[in-house]
Amino acid sequence: MCGIVGAIGARNITPVLVEGLKRLEYRGYDSCGVAVLQDGQLRRSRSTQRVAELEAQAASEGISSTLGIAHTRWATHGAPAVHNAHPHFSHGPGADAATAKPGRLAMVHNGIIENHEELRRELQAKGYVFLSQTDTEVIAHLIDHLYDGDLFAAVKAATRRLTGAYAIAVFHRDEPQRVIGARQGSPLVMGVGGADSSERFLASDAMALAGVTDQIVYLEEGDVVDLQPGRHWIEHIAPGASEHVRVDAAERPVRTVTAHSGAVELGPYRHYMQKEIFEQPRAIADTLEGVESITPTLFGADAEAVFGQIDRVLILACGTSYYSGSTAKYWLESIAKIPTAVEIASEYRYRDSVPDARTLVVTISQSGETADTIAALKHARSLGMEQTLTICNVSTSAMVRECKLSYVTRAGVEIGVASTKAFTTQLAALFLLTLTLAKLRGHLSPEAEAQHIKDMRHLPAALQAVLALEPQVVAWAEAFARKDNALFLGRGLHYPIGLEGALKLKEISYIHAEAYPAGELKHGPLALVTAEMPVVVVAPNDVLLEKLKSNMQEVKARGGELYVCADGDTHIQAEAGIHVIRMPEHYGALSPILHVVPLQLLAYHTACAKGTDVDKPRNLAKSVTVE
């Protein structure tokens, strides 16, 4: 989602700011901008095009300085337009909207300010003119109103007035050696050193600073940081603290973080999504590397003690991660025999639930910064559920820091907005969790453990065999590209895989797609079935196969066109109205990890056939850091 980069040093930092935005492009955005303090005046370039266009625009306008901030915006308040793009200036009371000149303060902001309308009315009454529809401009004017010669003090005072989530970076014309940052509910990191030890940086993601510095400070909720050449100062403001409460310096460790910028190279692939689909064998191998036996220590030194205090599991996640959790529910209940609930994080935090202190709260997130999931985790903890574990792809993320236990998947950087390798590595980690809890609860024999480990080691080879089916999927995609709707069916363990397949198709091809448990067809969805509604069926050779075949006949009898991903021994034959792709082998409990791959390829090649922006689908963002 929105990206922030800020810098102060002795060299021209405009190229650093722009390069940082390029590294954050994968998060999704619809406008971008950069602002600097140049010759004592605020200057900026803003664009609704890509960062490359912003770079050219800034160069042509001669934007150059030793201090500045930059931003990629994913629209929340106000349409994607230049006047709504960040950075925003504060113009001061009495400015004329038509002729307003650059003011004295520039800022960028990630997050959502919930009380922006109240603050806007207050500031308008004081004479401030608003040139955008954003909640961000409210913060800029508020800081300007509170400014009395000390920007750090003004930002601290302003944050006490804000309700909602924010990460901000701001500088002031009258203090040319200072950039201030603050965070509450949105991620923000500081970088130390760079071309020389005096440089300081701000970013919403350490990835933005790859190749600039590997010395990273992770700011905590309520932190306000003062960046000056060769020094920085952090203070922490507790939530709800009044302006009269003394604020002391906060010590935050400097960590060495290697953000592999080379990992985002496209290489021979047409799109990042295609690259990431084909990286899944390696991603699974890396995620399972070193797993020689099933032991609680896979999840942390304290895992055995934590697992001994739980009787049930609660999984909290959003989007694709929610579907990985929904798959894991089947594993956890059938193999580990432990009651499991899966909740959409944005719903769970706002409903009345029945807490149980003996619950293991499991959060799942690719980025580890998903705002709804972090908020749901905090809500669960506030209800007395303190046993927490996260499955995440970023070892330094907020989610890992917030939870007692963690399993960090090793999918590598995922650039495409539509998640692929992050999803399958999440499934691998969740299967390990299932086996661990099963073993501790006496439901996993040594023979079964050995077989499961053998099967997991074979997953990369099995995935390679599935990827070899790509030419057959391309043929399906040519037919799907001419359709407006699609239906996905699965049963049991594979119903969530149908949901994930439908999500992928609509995310990147914009074809309306829905998924149902196949047994639900006759309870309503069958009314949609016509020759113009392709029906995708996930058909493993499991105990529900015969039931699934009956559901397929219900579709065929209504003239529906079936597209079946079938295990080789299911005896489902291709014929008129039934198209079959045969999976290389049946993979038992791990079958979902294999069966999702043809659905990923189907979505990808359908989008290619339609000519959509595969890696940056409209209206979507990679890391969803706002509610």
XYZ file of C-alpha atoms in Angstrom, residues 15-615:
601
model
C 17.841 9.935 -6.401
C 17.712 8.026 -3.096
C 14.083 9.058 -2.568
C 13.030 8.058 -6.081
C 14.892 4.755 -5.957
C 13.198 4.006 -2.635
C 9.801 4.582 -4.256
C 10.732 2.190 -7.065
C 11.453 -0.528 -4.507
C 8.019 0.061 -2.979
C 6.094 0.005 -6.274
C 5.082 -3.613 -5.706
C 2.886 -2.497 -2.809
C 0.449 -0.815 -5.214
C -0.230 2.906 -5.767
C -2.117 5.312 -7.994
C -0.053 8.508 -7.561
C 3.396 9.467 -6.352
C 5.426 12.511 -5.435
C 8.626 13.951 -3.986
C 9.248 17.165 -2.035
C 12.515 18.817 -1.022
C 13.785 21.959 0.656
C 15.762 23.714 -2.081
C 17.323 27.147 -1.713
C 15.179 27.821 1.324
C 11.907 27.010 -0.459
C 9.619 23.977 -0.587
C 9.584 22.334 -4.022
C 7.771 19.229 -5.189
C 6.869 17.059 -8.150
C 3.714 14.945 -8.167
C 2.287 12.533 -10.715
C -0.543 10.075 -11.294
C 1.789 8.053 -13.527
C 4.458 5.539 -12.521
C 7.540 6.404 -10.482
C 9.646 6.375 -13.658
C 7.585 9.301 -14.976
C 7.959 11.095 -11.622
C 11.718 10.587 -11.832
C 11.869 12.200 -15.271
C 9.579 15.025 -14.173
C 11.656 15.790 -11.055
C 14.850 15.786 -13.120
C 13.390 18.160 -15.703
C 12.253 20.500 -12.915
C 15.678 20.439 -11.268
C 14.465 18.992 -7.956
C 17.622 18.621 -5.837
C 18.363 18.871 -2.131
C 20.062 17.321 0.871
C 16.663 16.913 2.592
C 13.367 15.553 1.338
C 10.438 13.151 1.494
C 8.667 11.022 -1.109
C 5.483 8.962 -1.312
C 3.439 6.474 -3.308
C -0.285 6.837 -2.596
C -3.088 4.281 -2.721
C -6.233 6.420 -2.665
C -8.510 6.359 0.379
C -9.749 9.953 0.792
C -10.100 11.704 -2.547
C -9.724 10.369 -6.077
C -6.348 9.519 -7.621
C -5.409 13.001 -8.879
C -2.375 15.269 -8.713
C -3.969 17.646 -6.223
C -4.581 14.696 -3.867
C -1.103 13.211 -4.335
C 1.489 13.485 -1.583
C 3.575 15.299 -0.426
C 1.155 17.927 0.875
C 2.060 21.469 1.906
C 0.521 23.573 4.636
C -0.303 26.999 3.185
C -1.227 28.811 6.396
C -4.333 30.807 7.330
C -5.620 33.223 4.745
C -4.099 31.552 1.659
C -6.142 31.804 -1.518
C -6.978 28.421 -2.983
C -6.404 29.601 -6.540
C -3.066 31.361 -6.008
C -1.640 29.613 -2.942
C 2.149 29.520 -3.055
C 4.293 26.790 -1.516
C 3.978 27.001 2.234
C 6.425 26.352 5.040
C 5.755 22.683 5.814
C 5.714 19.487 3.715
C 4.516 16.062 4.780
C 3.590 12.556 3.656
C 1.279 10.136 5.428
C 0.231 6.491 5.387
C -2.926 5.411 7.207
C -6.361 6.870 7.872
C -7.228 9.699 10.270
C -10.689 8.954 11.630
C -11.352 12.417 13.100
C -10.201 14.337 10.004
C -13.598 15.935 9.385
C -13.733 17.406 12.888
C -10.167 18.708 12.584
C -10.845 20.073 9.089
C -13.773 22.167 10.352
C -11.668 23.458 13.241
C -8.777 24.450 10.966
C -11.053 26.004 8.344
C -12.490 28.183 11.105
C -8.938 29.366 11.788
C -8.521 30.360 8.132
C -6.732 27.352 6.672
C -7.507 26.578 3.031
C -7.721 22.972 1.859
C -6.587 22.175 -1.659
C -7.249 18.421 -1.552
C -9.850 15.952 -0.309
C -7.293 13.992 1.735
C -7.139 13.425 5.461
C -3.371 14.001 5.166
C -3.703 17.712 4.469
C -5.505 18.012 7.807
C -2.375 16.786 9.591
C -0.181 19.232 7.682
C -2.353 22.190 8.655
C -2.639 20.986 12.241
C 1.142 20.768 12.639
C 1.483 24.197 11.022
C -1.070 25.624 13.452
C 0.790 24.169 16.433
C 4.237 25.168 15.188
C 6.112 27.648 17.390
C 9.689 27.275 16.221
C 10.153 23.590 17.151
C 8.901 21.069 14.594
C 9.508 18.098 16.881
C 7.296 19.653 19.549
C 4.621 20.549 17.000
C 4.464 16.987 15.631
C 4.228 15.527 19.154
C 1.395 17.929 19.986
C -0.401 17.124 16.727
C -0.236 13.351 17.217
C -2.115 13.736 20.508
C -5.017 15.172 18.509
C -5.149 12.415 15.894
C -7.487 9.431 16.031
C -6.733 6.560 13.669
C -3.639 5.124 12.045
C -0.683 7.030 10.700
C 2.953 6.968 9.724
C 4.176 10.433 8.792
C 7.315 12.211 7.648
C 7.484 16.006 7.725
C 9.969 18.842 7.294
C 9.758 22.625 7.741
C 11.191 25.499 5.742
C 12.540 27.215 8.859
C 14.441 24.159 10.132
C 16.521 23.022 7.126
C 18.442 20.334 9.009
C 15.510 18.325 10.357
C 13.029 15.639 9.282
C 10.449 14.380 11.790
C 8.690 11.029 11.674
C 5.925 9.484 13.785
C 3.912 6.275 13.734
C 0.757 4.839 15.243
C -0.855 1.826 13.613
C 1.156 2.043 10.361
C 4.740 0.795 9.933
C 7.711 3.153 9.851
C 11.424 2.409 10.098
C 14.516 4.573 10.354
C 17.785 3.932 8.515
C 21.127 4.968 9.987
C 24.174 5.766 7.865
C 24.488 5.422 4.131
C 27.006 7.139 1.899
C 28.408 8.478 5.187
C 27.568 8.034 8.865
C 25.704 11.357 9.018
C 22.812 10.250 6.815
C 19.427 9.359 8.283
C 16.406 7.869 6.504
C 12.725 7.107 7.044
C 10.744 4.441 5.191
C 7.522 2.507 5.529
C 9.445 -0.667 4.649
C 13.144 -1.526 5.041
C 13.005 -2.733 1.419
C 12.941 0.931 0.337
C 16.432 1.380 1.804
C 18.002 -1.717 0.218
C 21.398 -0.771 -1.173
C 21.432 2.470 0.847
C 21.833 1.191 4.409
C 21.333 -2.076 6.249
C 21.254 -0.408 9.682
C 17.561 -0.250 10.549
C 15.632 0.948 13.612
C 12.063 -0.361 13.890
C 9.962 2.393 15.423
C 7.249 1.293 17.830
C 3.655 2.431 18.210
C 3.610 5.988 19.566
C 7.223 6.789 18.632
C 8.187 10.226 17.312
C 11.658 10.518 15.797
C 13.793 13.588 15.129
C 16.311 13.090 12.278
C 19.249 15.450 11.891
C 22.613 14.997 10.161
C 24.681 12.625 12.270
C 22.103 12.158 15.024
C 18.563 11.083 15.823
C 16.299 11.296 18.850
C 13.262 9.135 19.619
C 10.511 9.827 22.140
C 7.543 7.612 22.900
C 4.037 8.924 23.561
C 1.771 6.405 25.257
C -1.749 6.123 23.791
C -4.104 8.566 25.480
C -1.313 10.408 27.305
C -2.151 14.052 27.952
C 0.115 16.877 26.868
C 1.163 17.390 30.491
C 2.652 13.896 30.846
C 6.448 13.955 30.670
C 7.821 12.255 27.567
C 11.243 10.645 27.883
C 13.727 9.455 25.306
C 13.118 5.944 23.982
C 15.950 3.563 23.170
C 15.387 1.481 20.044
C 18.027 -1.021 18.878
C 19.742 -0.637 15.535
C 19.458 -3.924 13.644
C 21.382 -5.139 10.633
C 18.760 -6.033 8.045
C 19.609 -7.410 4.633
C 16.904 -6.443 2.157
C 17.770 -8.280 -1.035
C 17.037 -5.783 -3.777
C 18.316 -8.285 -6.327
C 15.460 -10.628 -5.451
C 13.024 -8.342 -7.251
C 14.639 -8.691 -10.675
C 12.155 -9.995 -13.242
C 14.637 -12.142 -15.170
C 13.260 -14.111 -18.132
C 9.641 -14.001 -17.008
C 6.907 -11.886 -18.516
C 5.514 -10.748 -15.154
C 6.471 -11.025 -11.493
C 3.391 -13.147 -10.839
C 4.552 -15.721 -13.374
C 8.050 -15.661 -11.868
C 6.637 -16.185 -8.384
C 4.395 -19.053 -9.458
C 7.460 -20.827 -10.842
C 9.502 -20.021 -7.730
C 7.172 -22.109 -5.557
C 9.255 -25.311 -5.579
C 12.259 -23.386 -4.288
C 10.138 -21.354 -1.845
C 8.659 -24.532 -0.352
C 12.103 -26.145 -0.145
C 13.527 -23.092 1.617
C 10.567 -22.862 3.997
C 10.988 -26.509 5.009
C 14.790 -26.417 5.082
C 16.209 -28.030 8.218
C 12.975 -29.778 9.198
C 14.292 -33.222 10.102
C 11.645 -34.044 12.680
C 8.477 -32.572 14.103
C 9.335 -30.540 17.192
C 7.780 -27.500 18.919
C 11.086 -25.625 18.671
C 10.296 -25.047 14.989
C 8.039 -22.270 16.271
C 10.308 -20.830 18.973
C 12.111 -21.718 22.164
C 8.954 -21.308 24.263
C 6.652 -23.177 21.904
C 6.372 -26.405 23.893
C 5.303 -24.487 27.019
C 2.818 -22.402 25.025
C 1.363 -25.394 23.178
C 0.899 -27.154 26.492
C -1.459 -24.397 27.638
C -3.924 -24.484 24.742
C -7.062 -26.488 23.999
C -8.163 -24.803 20.780
C -6.899 -22.648 17.898
C -8.163 -19.328 16.561
C -6.794 -18.254 13.162
C -6.998 -14.561 12.185
C -6.210 -13.440 8.645
C -7.391 -11.520 5.578
C -7.683 -12.292 1.868
C -5.472 -15.084 0.568
C -4.053 -15.666 4.054
C -7.591 -16.288 5.288
C -7.954 -19.077 2.735
C -4.707 -20.689 3.888
C -6.102 -20.599 7.420
C -9.386 -22.093 6.201
C -7.446 -24.982 4.665
C -5.500 -25.456 7.892
C -8.737 -25.799 9.861
C -9.377 -29.105 8.081
C -5.858 -30.294 8.913
C -5.924 -29.183 12.531
C -9.253 -30.803 13.285
C -8.722 -34.044 11.351
C -5.053 -34.694 12.140
C -4.367 -32.859 15.417
C -7.949 -33.279 16.724
C -8.000 -29.724 18.069
C -11.045 -27.432 17.696
C -10.208 -24.614 15.299
C -11.972 -21.412 14.313
C -10.954 -19.210 11.388
C -11.996 -15.564 11.420
C -11.685 -12.735 8.917
C -9.593 -10.307 10.937
C -11.547 -7.185 9.993
C -14.771 -8.827 11.200
C -13.426 -10.479 14.353
C -12.177 -7.258 15.922
C -15.636 -5.679 15.747
C -17.897 -8.471 16.898
C -18.747 -9.875 20.293
C -16.950 -13.198 20.646
C -16.475 -15.672 23.470
C -12.828 -15.590 24.558
C -10.988 -18.584 25.961
C -7.602 -18.086 27.601
C -6.566 -21.582 26.499
C -6.676 -20.596 22.825
C -3.680 -20.397 20.536
C -4.216 -17.260 18.449
C -2.567 -17.727 15.052
C -2.168 -14.768 12.709
C -1.219 -15.239 9.064
C 0.160 -12.446 6.879
C 2.568 -12.216 3.966
C 3.898 -8.814 5.004
C 3.379 -9.053 8.747
C 2.050 -5.492 8.621
C -1.604 -6.096 7.646
C -3.462 -3.489 9.694
C -6.679 -5.464 10.206
C -4.815 -8.585 11.318
C -2.585 -6.699 13.763
C -5.644 -4.972 15.227
C -7.471 -8.317 15.537
C -4.437 -9.800 17.294
C -4.394 -6.936 19.782
C -8.133 -7.346 20.315
C -7.711 -11.053 21.055
C -4.967 -10.273 23.550
C -7.156 -7.648 25.216
C -9.697 -10.438 25.796
C -7.117 -12.438 27.729
C -5.831 -14.715 24.952
C -2.088 -14.309 25.376
C -0.818 -17.445 23.603
C 0.032 -16.113 20.156
C 1.829 -17.341 17.043
C 2.302 -15.771 13.631
C 3.062 -17.288 10.256
C 4.666 -14.569 8.202
C 7.101 -13.997 5.341
C 8.997 -11.072 6.927
C 11.119 -11.829 9.976
C 11.374 -8.187 11.054
C 7.669 -7.366 10.734
C 5.334 -6.015 13.388
C 3.459 -9.326 13.515
C 6.602 -11.257 14.436
C 7.451 -8.711 17.107
C 3.918 -8.785 18.549
C 3.574 -12.587 18.890
C 5.203 -14.959 21.368
C 5.915 -17.536 18.677
C 6.525 -17.378 14.950
C 7.261 -19.421 11.879
C 8.859 -17.291 9.196
C 8.239 -18.643 5.727
C 11.050 -18.221 3.254
C 9.176 -17.395 0.096
C 11.453 -14.455 -0.666
C 10.220 -11.076 -1.825
C 6.779 -11.290 -3.430
C 6.197 -8.418 -5.856
C 2.971 -9.383 -7.628
C -0.083 -8.056 -5.817
C -1.870 -11.395 -6.252
C -0.149 -13.684 -3.761
C 1.092 -17.082 -4.961
C 4.272 -18.382 -3.349
C 3.417 -16.707 -0.045
C 0.165 -18.717 0.005
C 1.750 -22.111 -0.635
C 4.528 -21.508 1.895
C 1.890 -20.507 4.443
C 0.198 -23.847 3.817
C 3.507 -25.653 4.353
C 4.045 -23.860 7.661
C 0.478 -24.540 8.781
C 0.916 -28.226 7.998
C 4.001 -28.267 10.220
C 1.951 -26.623 12.974
C -0.709 -29.294 12.522
C 1.806 -32.113 12.845
C 3.443 -30.483 15.873
C 0.156 -30.146 17.754
C -0.862 -33.661 16.698
C 2.386 -35.088 18.052
C 2.100 -33.235 21.361
C -1.503 -34.417 21.750
C -0.643 -38.047 21.017
C -2.254 -38.206 17.571
C 0.869 -38.661 15.436
C 2.634 -42.009 15.382
C 6.357 -42.220 14.524
C 5.428 -43.979 11.282
C 2.974 -41.242 10.294
C 5.500 -38.539 11.198
C 8.152 -40.153 9.014
C 5.731 -40.447 6.085
C 4.604 -36.823 6.372
C 8.213 -35.603 6.439
C 8.962 -37.713 3.377
C 5.941 -36.257 1.581
C 6.952 -32.696 2.464
C 10.471 -33.251 1.144
C 8.967 -34.440 -2.125
C 6.772 -31.331 -2.497
C 9.265 -29.307 -4.608
C 9.535 -32.129 -7.162
C 5.770 -32.619 -7.164
C 5.267 -28.892 -7.755
C 7.662 -28.958 -10.692
C 5.541 -31.676 -12.261
C 2.399 -29.564 -11.804
C 4.080 -26.512 -13.347
C 4.767 -28.614 -16.433
C 1.000 -28.560 -17.044
C 1.163 -24.848 -17.974
C 0.529 -25.354 -21.742
C -2.769 -27.087 -20.991
C -3.786 -24.250 -18.661
C -2.996 -21.697 -21.397
C -5.578 -23.398 -23.621
C -8.187 -23.073 -20.871
C -7.275 -19.406 -20.358
C -8.050 -18.551 -23.976
C -11.633 -19.705 -23.392
C -11.933 -17.985 -20.005
C -10.763 -14.636 -21.399
C -14.011 -14.458 -23.414
C -16.214 -14.968 -20.337
C -17.601 -12.516 -17.796
C -18.253 -14.955 -14.946
C -16.847 -18.194 -13.553
C -17.758 -20.664 -10.833
C -15.282 -22.685 -8.755
C -16.232 -25.856 -6.877
C -14.430 -27.940 -4.285
C -15.287 -30.179 -1.383
C -13.782 -30.564 2.062
C -10.117 -29.666 2.224
C -10.234 -28.310 -1.321
C -13.152 -25.924 -0.926
C -10.794 -23.154 0.335
C -8.593 -23.864 -2.690
C -11.609 -23.132 -4.887
C -12.067 -19.873 -2.984
C -8.434 -18.979 -3.578
C -8.732 -19.818 -7.288
C -11.772 -17.572 -7.649
C -10.014 -14.757 -5.814
C -6.991 -14.971 -8.098
C -9.129 -14.858 -11.239
C -11.106 -11.802 -10.200
C -8.053 -9.999 -8.774
C -6.065 -9.883 -11.986
C -8.429 -10.652 -14.885
C -11.455 -8.728 -13.502
C -13.725 -11.652 -14.348
C -16.419 -12.094 -11.743
C -15.746 -15.410 -10.015
C -17.247 -17.158 -7.017
C -16.495 -20.421 -5.236
C -18.833 -22.799 -3.436
C -18.661 -26.133 -1.694
C -19.837 -28.418 -4.489
C -22.625 -29.815 -2.323
C -24.154 -26.328 -2.161
C -24.833 -26.202 -5.905
C -28.394 -27.391 -5.566
C -29.078 -24.828 -2.827
C -28.853 -21.847 -5.147
C -25.737 -21.432 -7.324
C -27.005 -23.982 -9.861
C -29.358 -21.246 -11.096
C -26.325 -19.442 -12.540
C -25.091 -22.355 -14.622
C -25.306 -21.918 -18.402
C -22.993 -22.622 -21.314
C -21.545 -19.132 -20.717
C -20.584 -19.909 -17.117
C -17.355 -21.986 -16.989
C -17.251 -24.165 -13.876
C -13.830 -25.056 -12.457
C -13.742 -28.199 -10.319
C -10.946 -29.226 -7.940
C -11.136 -33.021 -8.034
C -8.609 -34.925 -5.896
C -9.000 -38.648 -5.358
C -10.292 -38.458 -1.785
C -13.280 -39.767 0.151
C -15.565 -37.095 -1.352
C -14.749 -37.898 -4.975
C -17.983 -39.784 -5.773
C -20.051 -36.992 -4.219
C -18.105 -34.500 -6.333
C -18.780 -36.486 -9.511
C -22.494 -36.252 -8.790
C -22.171 -32.481 -8.430
C -20.397 -32.350 -11.783
C -23.296 -34.195 -13.395
C -25.646 -31.547 -12.011
C -23.645 -28.938 -13.930
C -23.440 -30.995 -17.114
C -27.188 -31.643 -17.115
C -27.783 -27.869 -17.201
C -25.470 -27.319 -20.165
C -22.564 -26.055 -18.078
C -18.960 -26.268 -19.285
C -16.710 -28.082 -16.780
C -12.980 -27.523 -16.339
C -11.628 -30.188 -13.997
C -8.260 -30.390 -12.208
C -8.315 -34.113 -11.484
C -5.934 -36.594 -9.921
C -4.883 -39.212 -12.436
C -6.709 -42.071 -10.736
C -10.102 -40.346 -10.472
C -11.286 -41.879 -13.794
C -12.786 -38.537 -14.828
C -12.658 -38.550 -18.629
C -12.565 -35.620 -21.022
C -15.625 -35.446 -23.285
C -17.940 -32.853 -24.754
C -18.455 -30.176 -22.094
C -15.802 -31.633 -19.770
C -12.187 -30.443 -20.022
C -9.698 -32.296 -17.828
C -6.184 -31.504 -16.669
C -4.642 -34.512 -14.945
C -2.506 -33.859 -11.891
C 0.735 -35.903 -11.850
C -0.058 -37.708 -8.603
C -2.427 -37.794 -5.649
C -0.828 -36.152 -2.665
C -3.116 -36.920 0.236
C -3.378 -34.294 2.950
C -0.875 -32.055 1.134
C -2.931 -32.068 -2.065
C -4.136 -28.441 -1.660
C -0.568 -27.177 -2.139
C -0.480 -28.861 -5.546
C -4.053 -28.234 -6.678
C -3.857 -24.477 -6.196
C -1.054 -24.111 -8.766
C -3.166 -24.765 -11.913
C -5.670 -22.221 -10.581
C -2.896 -19.652 -10.174
C -1.747 -20.329 -13.730
C -5.325 -20.097 -15.020
C -5.784 -16.658 -13.480
C -2.409 -15.504 -14.765
C -2.843 -16.617 -18.363
C -6.448 -15.401 -18.506
C -5.270 -11.961 -17.403
C -2.507 -12.048 -20.017
C -5.053 -12.953 -22.699
C -7.221 -10.007 -21.623
C -4.276 -7.613 -21.461
C -4.759 -6.466 -17.863
C -1.969 -5.169 -15.602
C -1.098 -8.506 -14.012
C 1.314 -7.342 -11.305
